[in-house]
Short mmCIF file of C-alpha atoms in Angstrom, two decimals:
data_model
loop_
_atom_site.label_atom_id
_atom_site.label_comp_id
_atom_site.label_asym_id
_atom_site.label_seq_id
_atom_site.Cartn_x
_atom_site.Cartn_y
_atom_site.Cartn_z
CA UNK A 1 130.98 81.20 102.85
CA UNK A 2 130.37 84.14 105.29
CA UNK A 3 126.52 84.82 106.89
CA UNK A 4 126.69 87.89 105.26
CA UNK A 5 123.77 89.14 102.92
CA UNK A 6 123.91 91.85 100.82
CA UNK A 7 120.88 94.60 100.62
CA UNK A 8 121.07 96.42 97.18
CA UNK A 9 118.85 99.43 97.32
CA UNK A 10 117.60 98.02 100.44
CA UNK A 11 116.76 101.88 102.78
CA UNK A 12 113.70 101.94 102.27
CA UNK A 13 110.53 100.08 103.55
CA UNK A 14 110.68 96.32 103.02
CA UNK A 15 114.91 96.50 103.32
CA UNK A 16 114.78 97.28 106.22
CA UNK A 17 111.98 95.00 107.56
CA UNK A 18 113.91 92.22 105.42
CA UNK A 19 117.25 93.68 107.27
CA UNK A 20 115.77 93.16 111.07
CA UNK A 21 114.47 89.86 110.03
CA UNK A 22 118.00 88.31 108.71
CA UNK A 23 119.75 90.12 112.68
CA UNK A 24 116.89 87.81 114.46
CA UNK A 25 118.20 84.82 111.84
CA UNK A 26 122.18 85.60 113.04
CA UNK A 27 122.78 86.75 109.64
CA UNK A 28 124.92 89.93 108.57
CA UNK A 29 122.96 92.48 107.01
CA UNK A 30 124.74 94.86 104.40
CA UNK A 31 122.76 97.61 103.17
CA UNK A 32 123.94 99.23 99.95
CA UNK A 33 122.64 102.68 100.40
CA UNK A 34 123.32 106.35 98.41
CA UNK A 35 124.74 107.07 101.59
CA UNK A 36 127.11 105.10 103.72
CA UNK A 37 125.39 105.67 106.97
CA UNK A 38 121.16 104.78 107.82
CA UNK A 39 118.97 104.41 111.11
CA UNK A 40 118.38 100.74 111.01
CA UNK A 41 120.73 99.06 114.02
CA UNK A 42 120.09 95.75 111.93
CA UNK A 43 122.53 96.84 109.58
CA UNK A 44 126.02 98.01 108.24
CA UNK A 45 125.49 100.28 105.19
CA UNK A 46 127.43 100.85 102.39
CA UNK A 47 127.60 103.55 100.01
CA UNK A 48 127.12 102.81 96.56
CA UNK A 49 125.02 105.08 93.01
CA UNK A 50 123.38 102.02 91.80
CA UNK A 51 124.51 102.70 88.41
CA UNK A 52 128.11 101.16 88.37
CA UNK A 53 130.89 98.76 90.26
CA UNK A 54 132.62 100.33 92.35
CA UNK A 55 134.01 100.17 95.83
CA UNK A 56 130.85 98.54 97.42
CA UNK A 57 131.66 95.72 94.74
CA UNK A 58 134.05 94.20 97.31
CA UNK A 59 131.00 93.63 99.64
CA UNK A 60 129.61 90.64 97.33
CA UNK A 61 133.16 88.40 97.48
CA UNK A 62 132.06 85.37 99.58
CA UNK A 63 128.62 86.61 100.37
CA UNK A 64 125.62 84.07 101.42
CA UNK A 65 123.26 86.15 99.02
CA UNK A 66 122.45 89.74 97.21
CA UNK A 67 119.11 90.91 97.73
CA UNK A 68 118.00 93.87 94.83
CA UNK A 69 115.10 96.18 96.48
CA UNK A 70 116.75 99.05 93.81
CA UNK A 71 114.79 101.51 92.20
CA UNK A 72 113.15 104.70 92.04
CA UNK A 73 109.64 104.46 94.07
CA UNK A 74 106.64 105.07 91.37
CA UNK A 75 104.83 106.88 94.02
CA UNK A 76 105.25 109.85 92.23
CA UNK A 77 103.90 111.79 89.23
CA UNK A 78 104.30 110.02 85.91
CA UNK A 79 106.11 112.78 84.11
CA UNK A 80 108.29 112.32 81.14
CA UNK A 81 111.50 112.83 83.60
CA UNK A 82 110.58 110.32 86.13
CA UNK A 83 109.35 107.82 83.96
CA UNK A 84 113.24 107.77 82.48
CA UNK A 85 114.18 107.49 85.81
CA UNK A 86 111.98 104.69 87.45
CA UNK A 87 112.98 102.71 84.17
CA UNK A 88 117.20 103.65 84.40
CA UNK A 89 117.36 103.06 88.10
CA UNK A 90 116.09 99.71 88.09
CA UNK A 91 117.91 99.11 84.85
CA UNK A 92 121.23 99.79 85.83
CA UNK A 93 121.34 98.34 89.46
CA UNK A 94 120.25 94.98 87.44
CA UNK A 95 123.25 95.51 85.25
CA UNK A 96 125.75 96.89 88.12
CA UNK A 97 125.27 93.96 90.53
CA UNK A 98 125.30 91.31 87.53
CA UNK A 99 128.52 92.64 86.67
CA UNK A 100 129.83 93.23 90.29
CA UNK A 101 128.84 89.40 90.55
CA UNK A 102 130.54 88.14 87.45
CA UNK A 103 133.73 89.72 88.81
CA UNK A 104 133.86 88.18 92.07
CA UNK A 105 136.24 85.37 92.82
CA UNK A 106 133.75 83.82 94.82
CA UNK A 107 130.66 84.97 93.79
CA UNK A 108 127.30 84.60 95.93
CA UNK A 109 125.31 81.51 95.58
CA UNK A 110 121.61 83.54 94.69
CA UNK A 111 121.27 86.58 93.32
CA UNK A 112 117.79 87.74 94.44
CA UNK A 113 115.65 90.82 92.83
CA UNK A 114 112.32 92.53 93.81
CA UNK A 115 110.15 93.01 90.87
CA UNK A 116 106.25 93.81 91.10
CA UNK A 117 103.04 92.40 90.15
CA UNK A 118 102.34 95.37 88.19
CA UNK A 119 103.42 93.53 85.15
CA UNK A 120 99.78 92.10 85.00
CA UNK A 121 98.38 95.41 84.40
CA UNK A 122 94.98 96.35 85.54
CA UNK A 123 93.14 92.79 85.36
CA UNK A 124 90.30 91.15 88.10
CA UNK A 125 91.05 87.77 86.21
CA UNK A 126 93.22 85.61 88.43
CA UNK A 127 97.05 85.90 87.89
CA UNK A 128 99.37 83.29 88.35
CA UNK A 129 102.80 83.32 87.26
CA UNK A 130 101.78 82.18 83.82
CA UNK A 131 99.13 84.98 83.33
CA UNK A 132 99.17 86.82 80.40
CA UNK A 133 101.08 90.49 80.83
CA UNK A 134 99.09 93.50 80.82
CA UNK A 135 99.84 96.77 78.55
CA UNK A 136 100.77 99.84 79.89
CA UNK A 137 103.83 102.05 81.16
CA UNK A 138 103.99 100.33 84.35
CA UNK A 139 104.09 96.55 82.79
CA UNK A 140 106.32 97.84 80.22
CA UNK A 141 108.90 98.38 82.89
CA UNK A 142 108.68 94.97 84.65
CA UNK A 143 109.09 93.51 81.43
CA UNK A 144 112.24 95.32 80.41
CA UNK A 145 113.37 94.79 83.95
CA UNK A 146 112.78 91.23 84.72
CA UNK A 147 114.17 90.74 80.89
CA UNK A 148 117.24 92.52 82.56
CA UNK A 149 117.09 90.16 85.15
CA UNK A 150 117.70 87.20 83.15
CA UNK A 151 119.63 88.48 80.22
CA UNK A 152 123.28 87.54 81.33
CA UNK A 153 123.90 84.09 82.33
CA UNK A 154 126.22 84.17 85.80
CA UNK A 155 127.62 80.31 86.28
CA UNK A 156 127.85 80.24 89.86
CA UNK A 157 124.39 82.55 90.97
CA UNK A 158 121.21 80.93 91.16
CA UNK A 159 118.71 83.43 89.95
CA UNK A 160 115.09 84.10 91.52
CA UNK A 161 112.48 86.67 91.01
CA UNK A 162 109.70 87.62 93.48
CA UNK A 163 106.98 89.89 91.92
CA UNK A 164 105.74 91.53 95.39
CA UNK A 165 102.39 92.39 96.05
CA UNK A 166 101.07 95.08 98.54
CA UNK A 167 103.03 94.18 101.49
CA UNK A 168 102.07 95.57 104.67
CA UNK A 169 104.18 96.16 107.80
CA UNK A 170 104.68 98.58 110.35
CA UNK A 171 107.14 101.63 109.95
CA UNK A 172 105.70 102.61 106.55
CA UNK A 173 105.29 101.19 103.23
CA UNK A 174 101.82 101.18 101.36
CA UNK A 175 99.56 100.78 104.40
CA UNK A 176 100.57 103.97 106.13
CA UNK A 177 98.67 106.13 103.94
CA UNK A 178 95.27 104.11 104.33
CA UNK A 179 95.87 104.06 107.71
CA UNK A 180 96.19 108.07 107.75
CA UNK A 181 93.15 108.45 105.54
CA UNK A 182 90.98 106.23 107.74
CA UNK A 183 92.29 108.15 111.08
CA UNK A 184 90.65 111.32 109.49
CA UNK A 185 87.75 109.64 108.67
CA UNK A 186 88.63 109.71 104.52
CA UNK A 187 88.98 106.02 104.28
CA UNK A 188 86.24 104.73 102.01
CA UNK A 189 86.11 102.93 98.66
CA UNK A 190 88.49 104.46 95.74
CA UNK A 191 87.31 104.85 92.38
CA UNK A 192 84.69 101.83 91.64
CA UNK A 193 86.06 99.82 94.41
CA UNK A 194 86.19 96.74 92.62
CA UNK A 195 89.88 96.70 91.59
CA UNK A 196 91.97 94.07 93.40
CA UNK A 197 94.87 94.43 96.21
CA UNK A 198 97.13 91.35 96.01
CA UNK A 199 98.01 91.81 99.45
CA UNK A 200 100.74 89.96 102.02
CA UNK A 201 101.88 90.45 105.42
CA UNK A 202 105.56 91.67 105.63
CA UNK A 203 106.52 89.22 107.84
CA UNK A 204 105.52 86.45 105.28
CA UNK A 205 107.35 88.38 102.59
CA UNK A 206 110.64 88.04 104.47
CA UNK A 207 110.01 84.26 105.00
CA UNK A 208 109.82 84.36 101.30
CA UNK A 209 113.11 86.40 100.68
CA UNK A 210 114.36 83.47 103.12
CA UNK A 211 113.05 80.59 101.45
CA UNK A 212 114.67 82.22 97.93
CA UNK A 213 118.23 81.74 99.60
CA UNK A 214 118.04 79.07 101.37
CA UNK A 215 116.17 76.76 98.98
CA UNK A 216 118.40 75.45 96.22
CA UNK A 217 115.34 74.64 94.59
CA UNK A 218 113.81 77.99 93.86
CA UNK A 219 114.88 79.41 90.59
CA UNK A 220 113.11 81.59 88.00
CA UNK A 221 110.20 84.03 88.57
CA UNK A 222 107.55 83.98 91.52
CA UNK A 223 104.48 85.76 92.62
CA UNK A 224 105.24 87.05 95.84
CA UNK A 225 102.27 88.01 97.63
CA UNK A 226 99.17 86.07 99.78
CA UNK A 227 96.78 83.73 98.72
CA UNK A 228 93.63 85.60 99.28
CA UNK A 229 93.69 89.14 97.53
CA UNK A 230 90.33 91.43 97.78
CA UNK A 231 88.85 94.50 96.50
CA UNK A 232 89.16 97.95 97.51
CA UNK A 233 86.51 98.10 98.71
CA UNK A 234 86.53 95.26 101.15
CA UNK A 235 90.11 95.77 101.90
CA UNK A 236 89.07 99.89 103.15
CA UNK A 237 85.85 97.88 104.89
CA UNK A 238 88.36 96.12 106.84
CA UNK A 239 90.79 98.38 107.74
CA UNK A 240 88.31 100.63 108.84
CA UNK A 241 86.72 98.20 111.46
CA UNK A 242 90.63 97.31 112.80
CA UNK A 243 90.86 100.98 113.45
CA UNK A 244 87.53 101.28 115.02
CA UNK A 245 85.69 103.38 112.52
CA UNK A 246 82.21 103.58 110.71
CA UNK A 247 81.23 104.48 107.26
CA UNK A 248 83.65 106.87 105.25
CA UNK A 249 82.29 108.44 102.13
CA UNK A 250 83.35 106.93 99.15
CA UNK A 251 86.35 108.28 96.96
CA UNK A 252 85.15 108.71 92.89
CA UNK A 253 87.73 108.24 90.39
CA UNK A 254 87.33 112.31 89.21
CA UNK A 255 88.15 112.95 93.01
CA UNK A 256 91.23 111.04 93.31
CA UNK A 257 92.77 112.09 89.99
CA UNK A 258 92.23 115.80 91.41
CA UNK A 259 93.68 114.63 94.91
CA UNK A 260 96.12 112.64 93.86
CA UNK A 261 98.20 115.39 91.42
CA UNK A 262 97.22 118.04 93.42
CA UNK A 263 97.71 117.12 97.15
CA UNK A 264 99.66 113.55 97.30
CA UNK A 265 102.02 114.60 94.01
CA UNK A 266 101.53 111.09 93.13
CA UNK A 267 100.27 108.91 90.45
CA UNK A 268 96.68 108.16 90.61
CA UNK A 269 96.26 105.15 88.61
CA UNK A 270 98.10 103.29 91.67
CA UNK A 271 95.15 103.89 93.77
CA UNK A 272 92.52 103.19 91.01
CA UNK A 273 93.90 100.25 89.33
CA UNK A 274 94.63 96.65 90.92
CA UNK A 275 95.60 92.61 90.01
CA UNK A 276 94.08 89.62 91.61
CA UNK A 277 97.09 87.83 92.25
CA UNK A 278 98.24 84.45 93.88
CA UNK A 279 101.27 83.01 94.58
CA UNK A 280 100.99 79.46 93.22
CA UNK A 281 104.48 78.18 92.28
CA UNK A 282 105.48 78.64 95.82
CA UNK A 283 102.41 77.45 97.41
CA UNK A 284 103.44 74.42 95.22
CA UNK A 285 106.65 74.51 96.13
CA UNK A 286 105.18 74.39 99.73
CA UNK A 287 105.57 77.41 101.23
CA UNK A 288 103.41 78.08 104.10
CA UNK A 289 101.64 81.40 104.91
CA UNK A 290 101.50 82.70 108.80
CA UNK A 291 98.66 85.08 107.48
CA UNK A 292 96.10 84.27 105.04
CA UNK A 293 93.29 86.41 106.50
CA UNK A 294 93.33 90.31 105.67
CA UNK A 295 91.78 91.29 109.21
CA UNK A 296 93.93 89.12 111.38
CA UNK A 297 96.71 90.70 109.17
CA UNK A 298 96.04 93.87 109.87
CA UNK A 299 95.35 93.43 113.75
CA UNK A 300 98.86 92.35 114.36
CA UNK A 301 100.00 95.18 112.57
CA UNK A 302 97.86 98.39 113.98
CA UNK A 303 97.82 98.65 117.92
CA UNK A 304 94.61 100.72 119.51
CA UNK A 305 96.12 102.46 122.74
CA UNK A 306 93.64 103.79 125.46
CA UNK A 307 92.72 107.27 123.45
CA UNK A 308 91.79 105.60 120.13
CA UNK A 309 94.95 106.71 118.14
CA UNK A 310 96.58 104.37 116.35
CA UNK A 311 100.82 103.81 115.96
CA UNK A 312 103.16 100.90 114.11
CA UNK A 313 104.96 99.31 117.00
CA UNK A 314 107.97 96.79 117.15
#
């Protein structure tokens, strides 16, 4: 078996972190990408639609492991056209790599997918993994794609499921916005403040990726995230003190609706609705976290230089 590791989907944010991580491990990183070249040094890329076998298929034959970070990003406007799109992309990718997988002579050993805590819906009861689902568009879609997940049996894969939470990092990904709003003094409380961020620290999300293909014992569905989400509003009240700022006025719901169509282009119940998550099959599996508190979190992530500006930094 080669040291190779394939990266479906994996251009974006926390493919690329997950990409730099395996080159520090001595592992091959193979990024299946729309287009056959990419900006991460970590990486080869490969070409592929995410909709069907093809070429890239070849990739998988004696792999360590296939990673699936595929699918379009629901930061965007929930019209009727990208709805049908955020469901079909993660849809087919499911179906294209099970298939590419059943094909192979030698097929990887695991055959791990991203999903999302959003399947809880918009709940401040706790969450495990055995938490009852939530209703909506956005937990209709991580039902019909972790069902996806697991609808074809493949007799060689092991199969595991990580529902991330609001991984943060440098070089992008859901904390660079906060971080902008804060530097212009816009960072306060959104909507009532009270919904919950399941938060984790990329670095512990990768060590979770890790654990998923290395760990014979990990199979089924996990919540991948830290064991200490907070509110909005403490989660802003943090992130503003890392960054050296006071009191920002607060956000109401009314505002961000208007803000969020009209200047992000984005969908606003992402901002205004939350989970309180934990990840309890792998803390009792005994996985342990490097970061468990949100501020010491964040302070390895944001670096002050001498004028006060802040910058992600390797």
């Amino acid at each position: 078996m080669s040291n190779k590791i394939i990266l479906a989907g994996g251009s974006g944010f926390l493919g690329n972190a997950f990409a730099s991580f395996l080159s520090e491990k001595g592992y091959e990183a193979v990024i299946l990408s729309r287009s056959a070249s990419g900006n991460n040094p970590h990486a080869r890329y490969v070409a592929w639609d995410g909709a069907a076998v093809g070429e890239w298929a070849a990739e998988l034959e004696g792999s360590r492991a296939v990673v699936n970070f595929a699918g379009k990003s629901v930061n965007c406007i929930y019209t009727k056209k990208n709805k049908a799109e955020i469901i079909q992309s993660r849809l087919s990718s499911v179906k294209a790599l099970t298939d590419a997988i059943l094909a192979c002579k030698n097929p990887p050993p695991v055959f791990v997918q991203a999903g999302s805590l959003a399947i809880f819906g918009d709940t401040r009861q706790l969450c495990d993994e055995e938490a009852p689902h939530g209703e909506g568009f956005s937990v209709e879609v991580c039902k019909r794609w972790e069902e996806a997940f697991f609808a074809v049996e493949l007799p060689k894969t092991r199969k595991v499921l990580l529902r991330i939470g609001f991984a943060l990092g440098k070089y992008g990904g859901a904390l660079e916005p906060l971080m902008n709003l804060v530097t212009y003094n816009l960072g306060g409380t959104v909507g009532s403040g009270d919904q919950y961020i399941s938060w984790l620290h990329v670095d512990d999300l990768n060590e979770m990726i890790f654990a998923a293909i290395q760990n014979e014992q990990l199979q089924g569905t996990y919540n991948a995230t830290g064991p200490t989400p907070v509110t909005n509003r403490e989660f802003m009240q943090t992130l503003r003190k890392v960054m050296n700022k006071g009191w920002a006025p607060p956000a109401p719901a009314p505002l961000v609706w208007l803000g969020a169509y009209l200047v992000m282009r984005t969908e606003p119940s992402l901002a205004l609705t939350g989970r309180n998550c934990v990840p309890k099959k792998l803390l009792d599996a005994g996985f342990s976290f490097r970061f468990t508190d949100l501020e010491e979190a964040l302070r390895d992530i944001i670096e002050t230089n001498e004028h006060g500006a802040f910058s992600f930094f390797r």
